[in-house]
Short mmCIF file of N, CA and C in Angstrom, two decimals:
data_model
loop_
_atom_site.label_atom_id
_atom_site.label_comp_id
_atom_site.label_asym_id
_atom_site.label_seq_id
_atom_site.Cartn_x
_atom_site.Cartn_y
_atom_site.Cartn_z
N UNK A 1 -9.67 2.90 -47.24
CA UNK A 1 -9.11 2.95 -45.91
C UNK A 1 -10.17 3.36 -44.89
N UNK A 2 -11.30 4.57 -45.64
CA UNK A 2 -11.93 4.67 -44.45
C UNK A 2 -13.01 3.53 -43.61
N UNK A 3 -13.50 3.08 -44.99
CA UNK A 3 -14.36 1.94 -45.17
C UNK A 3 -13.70 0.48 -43.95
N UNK A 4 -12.38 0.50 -44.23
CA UNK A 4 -12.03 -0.85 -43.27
C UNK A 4 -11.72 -0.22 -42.01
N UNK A 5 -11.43 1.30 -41.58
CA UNK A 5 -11.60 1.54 -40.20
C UNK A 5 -13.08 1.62 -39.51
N UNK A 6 -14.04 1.86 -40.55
CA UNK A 6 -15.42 1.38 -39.92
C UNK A 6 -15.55 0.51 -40.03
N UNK A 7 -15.18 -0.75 -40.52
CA UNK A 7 -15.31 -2.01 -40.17
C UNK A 7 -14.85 -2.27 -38.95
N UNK A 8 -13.45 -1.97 -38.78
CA UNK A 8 -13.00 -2.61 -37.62
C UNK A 8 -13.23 -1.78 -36.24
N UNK A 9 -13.83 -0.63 -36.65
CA UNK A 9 -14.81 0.06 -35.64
C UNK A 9 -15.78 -0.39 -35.32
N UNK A 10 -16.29 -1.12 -35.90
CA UNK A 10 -17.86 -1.62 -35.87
C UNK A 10 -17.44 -3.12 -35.29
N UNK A 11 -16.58 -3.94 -35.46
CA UNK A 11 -16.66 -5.03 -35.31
C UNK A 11 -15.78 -4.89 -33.51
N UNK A 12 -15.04 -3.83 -33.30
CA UNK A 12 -15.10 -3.63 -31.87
C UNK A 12 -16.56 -3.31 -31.17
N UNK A 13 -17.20 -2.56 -31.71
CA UNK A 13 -18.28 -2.01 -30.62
C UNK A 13 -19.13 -3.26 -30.84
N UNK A 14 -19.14 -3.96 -32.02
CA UNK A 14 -20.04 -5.43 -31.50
C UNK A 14 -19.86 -6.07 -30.09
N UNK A 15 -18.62 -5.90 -30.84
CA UNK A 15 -17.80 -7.27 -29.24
C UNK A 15 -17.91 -6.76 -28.03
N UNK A 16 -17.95 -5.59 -27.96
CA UNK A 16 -18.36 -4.93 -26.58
C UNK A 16 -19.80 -4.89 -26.22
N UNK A 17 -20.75 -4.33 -27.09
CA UNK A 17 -22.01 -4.70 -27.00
C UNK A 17 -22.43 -6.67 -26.69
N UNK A 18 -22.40 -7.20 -27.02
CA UNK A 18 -21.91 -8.73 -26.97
C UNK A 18 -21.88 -9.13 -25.68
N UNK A 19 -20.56 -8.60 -25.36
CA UNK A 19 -20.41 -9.20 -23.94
C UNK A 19 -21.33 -8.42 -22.65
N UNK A 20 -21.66 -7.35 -23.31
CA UNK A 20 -22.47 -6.45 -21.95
C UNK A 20 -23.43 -6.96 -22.11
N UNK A 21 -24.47 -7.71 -23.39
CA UNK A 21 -25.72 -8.36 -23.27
C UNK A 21 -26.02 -9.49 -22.48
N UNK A 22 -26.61 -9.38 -21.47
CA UNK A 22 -27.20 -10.91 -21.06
C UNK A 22 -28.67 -10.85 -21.47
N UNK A 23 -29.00 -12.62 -21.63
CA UNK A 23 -30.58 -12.52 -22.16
C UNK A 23 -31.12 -13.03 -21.27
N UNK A 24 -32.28 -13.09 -20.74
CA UNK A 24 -32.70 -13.08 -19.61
C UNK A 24 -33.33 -15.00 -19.99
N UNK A 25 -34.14 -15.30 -21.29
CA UNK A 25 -34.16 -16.31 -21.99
C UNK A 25 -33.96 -16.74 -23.26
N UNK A 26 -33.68 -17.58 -23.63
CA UNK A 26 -33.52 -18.47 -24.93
C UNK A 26 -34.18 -17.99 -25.69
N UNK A 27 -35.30 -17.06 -25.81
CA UNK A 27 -36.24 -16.82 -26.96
C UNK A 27 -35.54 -15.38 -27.38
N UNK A 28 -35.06 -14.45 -26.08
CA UNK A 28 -34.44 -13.58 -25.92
C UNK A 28 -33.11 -13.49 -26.80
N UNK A 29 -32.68 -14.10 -26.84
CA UNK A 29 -31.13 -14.50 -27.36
C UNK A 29 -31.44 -14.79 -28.90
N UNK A 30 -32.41 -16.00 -29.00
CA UNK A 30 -32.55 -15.90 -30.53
C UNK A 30 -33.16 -14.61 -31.51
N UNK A 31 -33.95 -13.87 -30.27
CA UNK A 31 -34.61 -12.27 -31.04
C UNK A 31 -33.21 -11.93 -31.27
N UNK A 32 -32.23 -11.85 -30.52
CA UNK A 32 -31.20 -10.70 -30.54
C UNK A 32 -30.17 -11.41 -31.75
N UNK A 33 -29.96 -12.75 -32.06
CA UNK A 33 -29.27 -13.17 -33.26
C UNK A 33 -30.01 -13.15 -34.35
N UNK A 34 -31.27 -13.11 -34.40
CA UNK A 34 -31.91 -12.57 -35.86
C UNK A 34 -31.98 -10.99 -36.26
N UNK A 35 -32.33 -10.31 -35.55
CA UNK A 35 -31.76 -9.17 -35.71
C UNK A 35 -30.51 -8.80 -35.58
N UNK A 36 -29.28 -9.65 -35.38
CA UNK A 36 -28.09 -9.27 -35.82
C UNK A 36 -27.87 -9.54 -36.78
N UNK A 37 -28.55 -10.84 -37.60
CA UNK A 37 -27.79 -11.12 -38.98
C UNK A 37 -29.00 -9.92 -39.68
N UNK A 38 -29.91 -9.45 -39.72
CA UNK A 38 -30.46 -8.21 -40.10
C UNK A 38 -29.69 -7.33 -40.32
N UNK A 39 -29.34 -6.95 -39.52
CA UNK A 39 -28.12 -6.24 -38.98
C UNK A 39 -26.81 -5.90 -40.19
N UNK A 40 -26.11 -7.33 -39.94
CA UNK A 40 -25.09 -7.46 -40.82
C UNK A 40 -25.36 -7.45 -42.56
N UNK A 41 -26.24 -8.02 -42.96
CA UNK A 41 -26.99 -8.07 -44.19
C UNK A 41 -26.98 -6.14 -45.03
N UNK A 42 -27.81 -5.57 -43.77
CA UNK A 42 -27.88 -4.12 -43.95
C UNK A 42 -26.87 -3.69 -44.10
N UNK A 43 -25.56 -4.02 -43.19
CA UNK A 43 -24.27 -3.37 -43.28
C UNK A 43 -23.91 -3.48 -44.58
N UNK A 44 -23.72 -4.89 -44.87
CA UNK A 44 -23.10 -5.03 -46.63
C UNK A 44 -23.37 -4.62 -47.51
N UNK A 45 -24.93 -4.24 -47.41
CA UNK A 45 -25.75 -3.35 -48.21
C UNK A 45 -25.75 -1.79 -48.00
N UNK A 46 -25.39 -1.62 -46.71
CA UNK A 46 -24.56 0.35 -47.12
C UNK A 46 -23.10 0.01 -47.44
N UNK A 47 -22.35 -0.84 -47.06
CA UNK A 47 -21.28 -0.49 -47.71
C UNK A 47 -21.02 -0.37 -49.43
N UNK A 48 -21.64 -1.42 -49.85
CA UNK A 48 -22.33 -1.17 -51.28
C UNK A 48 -22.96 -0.14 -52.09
N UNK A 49 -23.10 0.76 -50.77
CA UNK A 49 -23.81 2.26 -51.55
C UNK A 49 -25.29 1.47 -51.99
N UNK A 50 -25.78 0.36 -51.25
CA UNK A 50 -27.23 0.36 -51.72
C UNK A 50 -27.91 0.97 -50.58
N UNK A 51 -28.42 1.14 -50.46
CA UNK A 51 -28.90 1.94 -49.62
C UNK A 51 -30.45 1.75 -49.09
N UNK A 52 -31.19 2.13 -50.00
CA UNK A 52 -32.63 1.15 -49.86
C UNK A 52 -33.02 0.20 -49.01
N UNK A 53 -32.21 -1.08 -49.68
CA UNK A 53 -32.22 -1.87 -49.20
C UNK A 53 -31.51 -2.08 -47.63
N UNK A 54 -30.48 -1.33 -47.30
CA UNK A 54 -29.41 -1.57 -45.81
C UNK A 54 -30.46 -0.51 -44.88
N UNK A 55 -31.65 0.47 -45.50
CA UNK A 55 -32.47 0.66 -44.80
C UNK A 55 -33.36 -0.60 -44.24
N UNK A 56 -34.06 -0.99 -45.09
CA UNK A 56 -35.25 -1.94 -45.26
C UNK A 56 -34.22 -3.06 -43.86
N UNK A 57 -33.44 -3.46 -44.16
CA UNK A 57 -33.01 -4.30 -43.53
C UNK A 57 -32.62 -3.42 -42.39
N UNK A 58 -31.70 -2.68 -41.90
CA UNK A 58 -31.72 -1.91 -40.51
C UNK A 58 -33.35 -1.84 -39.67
N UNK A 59 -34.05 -1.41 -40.46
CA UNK A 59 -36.01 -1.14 -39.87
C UNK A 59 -36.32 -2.74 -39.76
N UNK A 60 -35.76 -3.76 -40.18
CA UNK A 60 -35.99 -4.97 -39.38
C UNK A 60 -35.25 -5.63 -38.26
N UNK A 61 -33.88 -5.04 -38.17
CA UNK A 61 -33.38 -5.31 -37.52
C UNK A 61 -34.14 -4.91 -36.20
N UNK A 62 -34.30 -2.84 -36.03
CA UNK A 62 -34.98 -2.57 -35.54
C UNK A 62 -36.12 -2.74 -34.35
N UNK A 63 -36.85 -3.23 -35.64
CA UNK A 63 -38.60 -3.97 -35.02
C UNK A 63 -38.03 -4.79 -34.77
N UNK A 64 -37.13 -5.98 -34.65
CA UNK A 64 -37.16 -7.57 -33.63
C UNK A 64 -36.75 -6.98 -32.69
N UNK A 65 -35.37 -5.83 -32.50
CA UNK A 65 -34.68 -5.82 -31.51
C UNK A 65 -34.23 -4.10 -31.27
N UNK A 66 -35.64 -3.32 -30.49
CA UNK A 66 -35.94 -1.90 -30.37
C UNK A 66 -33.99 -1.49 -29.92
N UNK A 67 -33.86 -2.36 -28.96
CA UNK A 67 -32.64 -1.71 -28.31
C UNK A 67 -31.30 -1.91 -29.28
N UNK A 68 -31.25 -2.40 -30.63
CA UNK A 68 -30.15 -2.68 -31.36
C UNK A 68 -29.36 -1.56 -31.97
N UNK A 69 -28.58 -0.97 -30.69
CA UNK A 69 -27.89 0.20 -30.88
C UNK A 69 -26.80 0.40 -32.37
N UNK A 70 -25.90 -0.34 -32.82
CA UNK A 70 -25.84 0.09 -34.44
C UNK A 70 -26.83 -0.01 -35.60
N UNK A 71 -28.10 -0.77 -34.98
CA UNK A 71 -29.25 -0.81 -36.22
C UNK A 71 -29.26 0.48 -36.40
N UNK A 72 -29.51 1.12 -35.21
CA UNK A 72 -30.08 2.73 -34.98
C UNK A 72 -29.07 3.49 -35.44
N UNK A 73 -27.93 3.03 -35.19
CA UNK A 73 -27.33 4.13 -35.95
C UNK A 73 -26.69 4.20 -37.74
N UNK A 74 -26.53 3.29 -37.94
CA UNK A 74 -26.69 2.82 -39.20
C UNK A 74 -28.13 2.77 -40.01
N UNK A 75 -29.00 2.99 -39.50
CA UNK A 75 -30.70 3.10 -39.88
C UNK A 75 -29.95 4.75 -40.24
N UNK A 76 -29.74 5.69 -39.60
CA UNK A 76 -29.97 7.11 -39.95
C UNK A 76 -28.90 7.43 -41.06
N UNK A 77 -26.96 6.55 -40.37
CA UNK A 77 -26.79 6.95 -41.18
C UNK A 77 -27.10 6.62 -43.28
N UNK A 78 -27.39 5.34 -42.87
CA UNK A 78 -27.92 5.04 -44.74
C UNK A 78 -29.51 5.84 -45.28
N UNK A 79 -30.00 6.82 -44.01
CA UNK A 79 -30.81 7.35 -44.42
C UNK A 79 -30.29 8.70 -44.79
N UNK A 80 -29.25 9.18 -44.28
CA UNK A 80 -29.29 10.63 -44.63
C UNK A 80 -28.00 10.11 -46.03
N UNK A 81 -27.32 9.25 -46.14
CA UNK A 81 -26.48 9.01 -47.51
C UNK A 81 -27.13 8.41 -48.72
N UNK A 82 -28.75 7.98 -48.36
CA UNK A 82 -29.36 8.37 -49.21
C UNK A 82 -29.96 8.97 -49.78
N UNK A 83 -30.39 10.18 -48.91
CA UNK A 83 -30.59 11.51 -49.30
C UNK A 83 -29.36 12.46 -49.90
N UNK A 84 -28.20 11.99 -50.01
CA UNK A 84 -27.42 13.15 -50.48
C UNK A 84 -27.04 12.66 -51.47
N UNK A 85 -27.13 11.30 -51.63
CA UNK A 85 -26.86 10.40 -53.51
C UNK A 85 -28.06 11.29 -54.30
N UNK A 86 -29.29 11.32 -53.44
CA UNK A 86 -30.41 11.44 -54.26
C UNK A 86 -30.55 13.14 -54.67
N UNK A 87 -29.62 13.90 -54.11
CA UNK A 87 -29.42 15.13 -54.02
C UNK A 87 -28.64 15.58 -55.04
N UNK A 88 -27.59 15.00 -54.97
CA UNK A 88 -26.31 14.82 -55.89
C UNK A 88 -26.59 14.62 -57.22
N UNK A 89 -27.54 13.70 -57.66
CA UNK A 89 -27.65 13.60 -58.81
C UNK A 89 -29.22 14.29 -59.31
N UNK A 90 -29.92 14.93 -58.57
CA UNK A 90 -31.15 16.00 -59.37
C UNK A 90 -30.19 17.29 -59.77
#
């Protein structure tokens, strides 16, 4: 349950982020859809509890697109839930 209210948390603040973006050009717009499917890729990969990897992919999302406000926040949080898996089990 909690898992599909952050989904559908997340898939509101897209749509709002979304519509507040304008791109100024075409090259602009395609930076910002490659780093979204970055983006999404990473998501499936913390929801998975992989973690590693939904980093690796958030830090690319990242670098294409500095301002990609859930990269950033999803970058920290699969960083600190992988520190407490990795905690949990020493």
């Amino acid at each position: 349950e909690e898992v599909e209210a952050d989904i559908e948390l997340t898939e509101q603040r897209l749509e709002v982020l979304s519509k507040q973006r304008k791109f100024e050009s075409e090259a602009d717009q395609r930076r910002y859809e490659e780093a979204q499917s970055h983006y999404l890729q990473g998501f499936r990969d913390y929801q998975k509890g992989n973690y590693a990897r939904s980093i690796k992919a958030f830090e690319t999302a990242r670098a294409i697109d500095p301002n990609h406000v859930m990269a950033r926040r999803y970058y920290t949080l699969a960083i600190r839930a992988r520190d407490e898996f990795v905690v949990a089990h020493i």
